[in-house]
């Protein structure tokens, strides 16, 4: 087992992985019904146009149950994104290179992993941009209180520390370009292809 600095950093990152919800079987069933109903309504009508009442009705649960569990649409958005975030985190922790570490004999540079992260994160964020935006802007600073942000930041810091003096600060700066509000403005102004290319230029400059 790797007990050196790199191994300890990996353990730290694994501990930051978004945990699956812990709940009773009946609560889990209701959660699935609600999230399936919300996903279908959001896809059909847009996140902004769907009310919590409509989601409760479609899921066949009481409004009180819905609000107690998720509080608001931002809470629903975060819950819908949890599984997708865990998939991306698992790929970073143990998936094939260059996004993940690959096998023990795989040689992949920190720069390659940074660009792979940028691509994978953009795939995730741009595919669910309305949901990500809602979860990140529900309240001032909401993005930075989401557990996944700490994971992304730690991952980038670990890679950047191998080539720059202050990977911690630079990781925050790079993640700022991946904020959903910022990505929305970029996509509306210049389109997805140019927005993606600009992010890669920024990541390249960082290394």
Short mmCIF file of C-alpha atoms in Angstrom, two decimals:
data_model
loop_
_atom_site.label_atom_id
_atom_site.label_comp_id
_atom_site.label_asym_id
_atom_site.label_seq_id
_atom_site.Cartn_x
_atom_site.Cartn_y
_atom_site.Cartn_z
CA UNK A 1 0.00 0.00 0.00
CA UNK A 2 1.28 3.46 -0.92
CA UNK A 3 1.82 5.34 2.34
CA UNK A 4 3.90 8.17 0.86
CA UNK A 5 2.61 11.72 0.21
CA UNK A 6 0.86 10.69 -3.02
CA UNK A 7 -0.85 7.78 -1.29
CA UNK A 8 -2.01 9.96 1.59
CA UNK A 9 -3.37 12.56 -0.85
CA UNK A 10 -5.31 9.83 -2.65
CA UNK A 11 -6.84 8.65 0.63
CA UNK A 12 -7.80 12.25 1.42
CA UNK A 13 -9.51 12.52 -1.97
CA UNK A 14 -11.36 9.22 -1.49
CA UNK A 15 -12.71 10.50 1.83
CA UNK A 16 -14.11 13.57 0.04
CA UNK A 17 -16.11 11.47 -2.44
CA UNK A 18 -19.82 12.29 -2.43
CA UNK A 19 -21.40 9.61 -0.20
CA UNK A 20 -24.57 7.78 -1.24
CA UNK A 21 -27.64 8.67 0.83
CA UNK A 22 -28.37 6.59 3.92
CA UNK A 23 -32.09 6.06 4.39
CA UNK A 24 -34.84 3.61 5.24
CA UNK A 25 -36.21 1.42 2.49
CA UNK A 26 -39.51 3.35 2.26
CA UNK A 27 -37.67 6.67 2.15
CA UNK A 28 -35.41 5.30 -0.58
CA UNK A 29 -38.44 4.26 -2.64
CA UNK A 30 -40.00 7.71 -2.28
CA UNK A 31 -36.69 9.32 -3.18
CA UNK A 32 -36.48 7.31 -6.39
CA UNK A 33 -40.08 8.18 -7.33
CA UNK A 34 -39.51 11.87 -6.72
CA UNK A 35 -36.23 12.03 -8.62
CA UNK A 36 -37.65 10.10 -11.57
CA UNK A 37 -40.66 12.41 -11.72
CA UNK A 38 -38.50 15.52 -11.39
CA UNK A 39 -36.08 14.38 -14.09
CA UNK A 40 -38.93 13.67 -16.50
CA UNK A 41 -40.67 17.00 -15.83
CA UNK A 42 -37.44 18.99 -16.01
CA UNK A 43 -36.55 17.34 -19.33
CA UNK A 44 -40.01 17.99 -20.78
CA UNK A 45 -40.68 21.52 -19.53
CA UNK A 46 -37.41 23.01 -18.32
CA UNK A 47 -36.22 23.38 -14.75
CA UNK A 48 -37.57 26.90 -14.27
CA UNK A 49 -41.09 26.02 -15.45
CA UNK A 50 -41.72 23.07 -13.13
CA UNK A 51 -43.21 23.64 -9.67
CA UNK A 52 -42.63 21.58 -6.56
CA UNK A 53 -46.39 20.92 -6.49
CA UNK A 54 -46.23 19.40 -9.98
CA UNK A 55 -43.33 17.17 -8.94
CA UNK A 56 -45.16 15.97 -5.83
CA UNK A 57 -48.25 15.15 -7.89
CA UNK A 58 -46.29 13.31 -10.57
CA UNK A 59 -44.39 11.32 -7.95
CA UNK A 60 -47.50 10.48 -5.95
CA UNK A 61 -46.13 11.87 -2.68
CA UNK A 62 -47.37 14.57 -0.37
CA UNK A 63 -46.02 18.09 -0.70
CA UNK A 64 -44.90 17.96 2.90
CA UNK A 65 -42.82 14.86 2.22
CA UNK A 66 -41.25 16.52 -0.80
CA UNK A 67 -40.35 19.74 1.00
CA UNK A 68 -39.05 17.98 4.11
CA UNK A 69 -36.73 15.82 2.03
CA UNK A 70 -35.49 18.29 -0.57
CA UNK A 71 -36.54 21.75 0.74
CA UNK A 72 -36.72 23.33 -2.73
CA UNK A 73 -35.88 22.79 -6.39
CA UNK A 74 -32.23 23.49 -5.72
CA UNK A 75 -32.21 20.55 -3.31
CA UNK A 76 -33.84 18.40 -5.97
CA UNK A 77 -31.28 19.53 -8.53
CA UNK A 78 -28.43 18.62 -6.19
CA UNK A 79 -29.97 15.19 -5.52
CA UNK A 80 -30.39 14.51 -9.25
CA UNK A 81 -26.75 15.38 -9.82
CA UNK A 82 -25.39 13.23 -6.97
CA UNK A 83 -25.18 9.98 -8.95
CA UNK A 84 -23.54 11.70 -11.91
CA UNK A 85 -21.02 13.37 -9.62
CA UNK A 86 -20.21 10.04 -7.97
CA UNK A 87 -19.65 8.44 -11.39
CA UNK A 88 -17.18 11.18 -12.32
CA UNK A 89 -15.46 10.97 -8.94
CA UNK A 90 -15.09 7.19 -9.27
CA UNK A 91 -13.57 7.61 -12.74
CA UNK A 92 -11.06 10.11 -11.32
CA UNK A 93 -10.16 7.85 -8.40
CA UNK A 94 -9.87 4.50 -10.13
CA UNK A 95 -10.83 4.76 -13.80
CA UNK A 96 -8.65 4.41 -16.90
CA UNK A 97 -6.09 7.06 -17.76
CA UNK A 98 -5.92 9.90 -18.48
CA UNK A 99 -8.97 10.88 -16.41
CA UNK A 100 -8.15 8.25 -13.80
CA UNK A 101 -4.80 6.92 -12.66
CA UNK A 102 -5.04 3.84 -14.87
CA UNK A 103 -3.00 0.74 -14.11
CA UNK A 104 0.16 0.84 -12.04
CA UNK A 105 2.41 0.89 -15.10
CA UNK A 106 0.46 3.64 -16.87
CA UNK A 107 2.46 6.79 -17.51
CA UNK A 108 0.24 9.87 -17.67
CA UNK A 109 1.31 13.42 -16.96
CA UNK A 110 -0.49 15.81 -14.58
CA UNK A 111 -1.19 18.03 -17.60
CA UNK A 112 -2.92 15.17 -19.43
CA UNK A 113 -5.04 14.44 -16.37
CA UNK A 114 -5.96 18.12 -16.00
CA UNK A 115 -7.18 18.29 -19.59
CA UNK A 116 -9.03 15.00 -19.18
CA UNK A 117 -10.76 16.43 -16.10
CA UNK A 118 -11.71 19.58 -18.00
CA UNK A 119 -13.28 17.48 -20.78
CA UNK A 120 -15.09 15.13 -18.42
CA UNK A 121 -16.38 17.94 -16.22
CA UNK A 122 -17.60 19.90 -19.23
CA UNK A 123 -19.38 16.79 -20.54
CA UNK A 124 -21.14 16.49 -17.18
CA UNK A 125 -21.90 20.19 -16.66
CA UNK A 126 -23.02 21.02 -20.19
CA UNK A 127 -25.31 17.96 -20.28
CA UNK A 128 -27.09 19.12 -17.11
CA UNK A 129 -26.40 22.85 -17.19
CA UNK A 130 -29.76 24.04 -15.88
CA UNK A 131 -29.61 21.64 -12.92
CA UNK A 132 -25.99 22.46 -12.11
CA UNK A 133 -26.74 26.17 -12.33
CA UNK A 134 -29.69 25.88 -9.99
CA UNK A 135 -27.76 23.84 -7.44
CA UNK A 136 -24.85 26.31 -7.50
CA UNK A 137 -26.84 29.55 -7.35
CA UNK A 138 -29.64 28.69 -4.91
CA UNK A 139 -28.03 30.98 -2.32
CA UNK A 140 -24.90 33.11 -2.12
CA UNK A 141 -21.88 30.83 -2.03
CA UNK A 142 -23.96 27.68 -2.58
CA UNK A 143 -21.48 26.31 -5.10
CA UNK A 144 -18.67 26.26 -2.55
CA UNK A 145 -20.75 24.49 0.10
CA UNK A 146 -21.55 21.60 -2.24
CA UNK A 147 -19.40 18.64 -1.22
CA UNK A 148 -18.41 17.90 -4.80
CA UNK A 149 -16.65 21.26 -5.13
CA UNK A 150 -14.19 20.25 -2.43
CA UNK A 151 -13.47 17.03 -4.33
CA UNK A 152 -12.85 18.80 -7.66
CA UNK A 153 -10.66 21.36 -5.92
CA UNK A 154 -8.60 18.74 -4.10
CA UNK A 155 -8.09 16.73 -7.27
CA UNK A 156 -6.86 19.74 -9.24
CA UNK A 157 -4.65 20.87 -6.36
CA UNK A 158 -2.94 17.46 -6.23
CA UNK A 159 -2.19 17.63 -9.96
CA UNK A 160 -1.12 21.28 -10.01
CA UNK A 161 1.15 20.93 -6.99
CA UNK A 162 3.43 18.81 -9.15
CA UNK A 163 4.27 21.75 -11.42
CA UNK A 164 3.36 25.07 -9.75
CA UNK A 165 4.08 26.73 -6.40
CA UNK A 166 0.50 27.27 -5.26
CA UNK A 167 -1.76 24.60 -6.71
CA UNK A 168 -4.39 25.31 -4.06
CA UNK A 169 -5.01 28.87 -5.27
CA UNK A 170 -4.72 28.00 -8.95
CA UNK A 171 -7.25 25.17 -8.59
CA UNK A 172 -9.83 27.69 -7.35
CA UNK A 173 -9.05 29.96 -10.30
CA UNK A 174 -9.49 27.14 -12.83
CA UNK A 175 -12.72 25.96 -11.23
CA UNK A 176 -14.09 29.49 -11.46
CA UNK A 177 -14.15 29.06 -15.24
CA UNK A 178 -16.27 25.92 -14.79
CA UNK A 179 -18.99 27.54 -12.69
CA UNK A 180 -22.42 26.91 -14.18
CA UNK A 181 -23.39 30.59 -14.23
CA UNK A 182 -20.19 31.41 -16.12
CA UNK A 183 -20.57 28.45 -18.48
CA UNK A 184 -24.16 29.46 -19.24
CA UNK A 185 -23.07 32.97 -20.20
CA UNK A 186 -20.24 31.60 -22.35
CA UNK A 187 -22.44 29.09 -24.15
CA UNK A 188 -25.11 31.71 -24.85
CA UNK A 189 -22.48 34.13 -26.17
CA UNK A 190 -20.03 31.95 -28.12
CA UNK A 191 -21.46 28.42 -28.22
CA UNK A 192 -20.34 25.17 -26.62
CA UNK A 193 -17.46 24.39 -28.99
CA UNK A 194 -15.68 27.71 -28.45
CA UNK A 195 -16.42 27.67 -24.72
CA UNK A 196 -14.84 24.21 -24.41
CA UNK A 197 -11.80 25.30 -26.43
CA UNK A 198 -11.34 28.39 -24.24
CA UNK A 199 -11.38 26.29 -21.07
CA UNK A 200 -8.64 24.06 -22.49
CA UNK A 201 -6.51 27.10 -23.35
CA UNK A 202 -6.87 28.23 -19.74
CA UNK A 203 -5.92 24.79 -18.37
CA UNK A 204 -2.94 24.64 -20.75
CA UNK A 205 -1.70 28.02 -19.54
CA UNK A 206 -1.92 26.79 -15.95
CA UNK A 207 0.62 24.02 -16.59
#
